[in-house]
XYZ file of C-alpha atoms in Angstrom:
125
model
C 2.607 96.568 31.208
C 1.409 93.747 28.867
C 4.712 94.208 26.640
C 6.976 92.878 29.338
C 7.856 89.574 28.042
C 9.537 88.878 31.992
C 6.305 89.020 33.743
C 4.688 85.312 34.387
C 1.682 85.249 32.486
C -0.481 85.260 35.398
C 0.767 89.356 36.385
C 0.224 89.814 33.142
C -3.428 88.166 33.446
C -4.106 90.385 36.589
C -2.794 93.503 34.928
C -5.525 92.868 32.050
C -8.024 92.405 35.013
C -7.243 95.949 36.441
C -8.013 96.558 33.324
C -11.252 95.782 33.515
C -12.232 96.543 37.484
C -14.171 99.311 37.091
C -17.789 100.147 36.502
C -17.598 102.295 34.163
C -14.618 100.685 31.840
C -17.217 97.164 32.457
C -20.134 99.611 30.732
C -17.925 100.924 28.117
C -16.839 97.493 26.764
C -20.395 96.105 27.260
C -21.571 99.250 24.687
C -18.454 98.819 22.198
C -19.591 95.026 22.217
C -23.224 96.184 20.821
C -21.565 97.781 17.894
C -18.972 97.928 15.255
C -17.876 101.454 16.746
C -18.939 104.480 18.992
C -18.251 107.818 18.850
C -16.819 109.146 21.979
C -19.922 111.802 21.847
C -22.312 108.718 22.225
C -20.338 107.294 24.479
C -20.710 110.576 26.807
C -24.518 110.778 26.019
C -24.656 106.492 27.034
C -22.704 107.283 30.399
C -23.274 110.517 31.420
C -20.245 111.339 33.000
C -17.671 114.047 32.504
C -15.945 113.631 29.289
C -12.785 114.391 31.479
C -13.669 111.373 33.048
C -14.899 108.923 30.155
C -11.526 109.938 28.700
C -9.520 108.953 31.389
C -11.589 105.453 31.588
C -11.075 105.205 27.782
C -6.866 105.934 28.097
C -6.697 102.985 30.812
C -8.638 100.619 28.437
C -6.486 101.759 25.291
C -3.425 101.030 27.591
C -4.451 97.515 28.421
C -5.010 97.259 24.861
C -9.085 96.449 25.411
C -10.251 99.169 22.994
C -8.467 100.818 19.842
C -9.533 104.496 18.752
C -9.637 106.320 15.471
C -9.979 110.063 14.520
C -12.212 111.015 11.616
C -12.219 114.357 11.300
C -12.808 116.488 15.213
C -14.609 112.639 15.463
C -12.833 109.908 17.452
C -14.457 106.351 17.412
C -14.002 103.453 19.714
C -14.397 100.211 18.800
C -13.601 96.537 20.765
C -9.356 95.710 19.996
C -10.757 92.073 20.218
C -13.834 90.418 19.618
C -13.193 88.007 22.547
C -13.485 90.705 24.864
C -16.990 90.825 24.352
C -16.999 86.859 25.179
C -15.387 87.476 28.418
C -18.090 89.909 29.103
C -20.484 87.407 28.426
C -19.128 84.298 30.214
C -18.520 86.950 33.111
C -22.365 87.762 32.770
C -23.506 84.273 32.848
C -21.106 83.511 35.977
C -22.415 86.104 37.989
C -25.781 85.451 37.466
C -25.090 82.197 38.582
C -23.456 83.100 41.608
C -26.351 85.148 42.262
C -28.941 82.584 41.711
C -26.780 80.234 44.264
C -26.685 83.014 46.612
C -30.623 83.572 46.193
C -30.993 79.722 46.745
C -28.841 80.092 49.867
C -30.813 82.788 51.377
C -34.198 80.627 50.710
C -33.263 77.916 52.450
C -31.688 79.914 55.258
C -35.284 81.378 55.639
C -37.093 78.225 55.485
C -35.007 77.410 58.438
C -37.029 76.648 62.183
C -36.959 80.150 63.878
C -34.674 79.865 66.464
C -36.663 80.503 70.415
C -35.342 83.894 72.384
C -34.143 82.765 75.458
C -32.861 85.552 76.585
C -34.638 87.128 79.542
C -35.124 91.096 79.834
C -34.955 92.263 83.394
C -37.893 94.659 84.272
C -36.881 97.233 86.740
């Protein structure tokens, strides 16, 4: 995985990406970035998924090294590996909402566009 000192950095790049391509990993990081650390119980009660399924989401972001863990007790707490992570969340928040503005500019002018005439003739029978 990212230990492979072989891989070009760019597999590794898209490995960390996999990482991250999923909904519910993206929602995880974005609530470990509003805190120092989160118990996995409010992390279950923030999602609302299966906690089969929040832990398998949590082992894939532990094994692309996004997210460390620690056990306190029958407690385990999450927290951010690195602080940039929540960056890239953030510059991939403000990208997207600029792609989204372009598209909404797009689809305004598209609309403000002369309707185009119906030529076609329907044949009464």
């Amino acid at each position: 995985m990212l230990s492979d000192p072989s891989r070009p950095l760019y597999e590794v790049k898209a490995g960390l990406f996999k990482g991250l391509a999923h909904p519910i990993r993206i929602r995880i990081l974005e609530i470990l970035s509003g805190a120092d650390e989160v118990s996995v119980s409010d992390l279950l009660r923030d999602i609302e998924l299966e906690p089969s399924h929040v832990s398998q989401h949590l082992a894939v972001l532990r094994g692309h090294r996004l997210v460390v863990s620690e056990r306190r007790g029958s407690l385990v707490f999450y927290r951010l590996a690195y602080p940039q992570v929540a960056d890239l969340l953030r510059v991939a928040r403000a990208l997207l909402g600029e792609i989204l503005e372009t598209t909404h500019q797009q689809l305004a002018e598209q609309g403000a566009l002369p309707a185009i005439p119906d030529t076609s003739r329907s044949i009464d029978r």
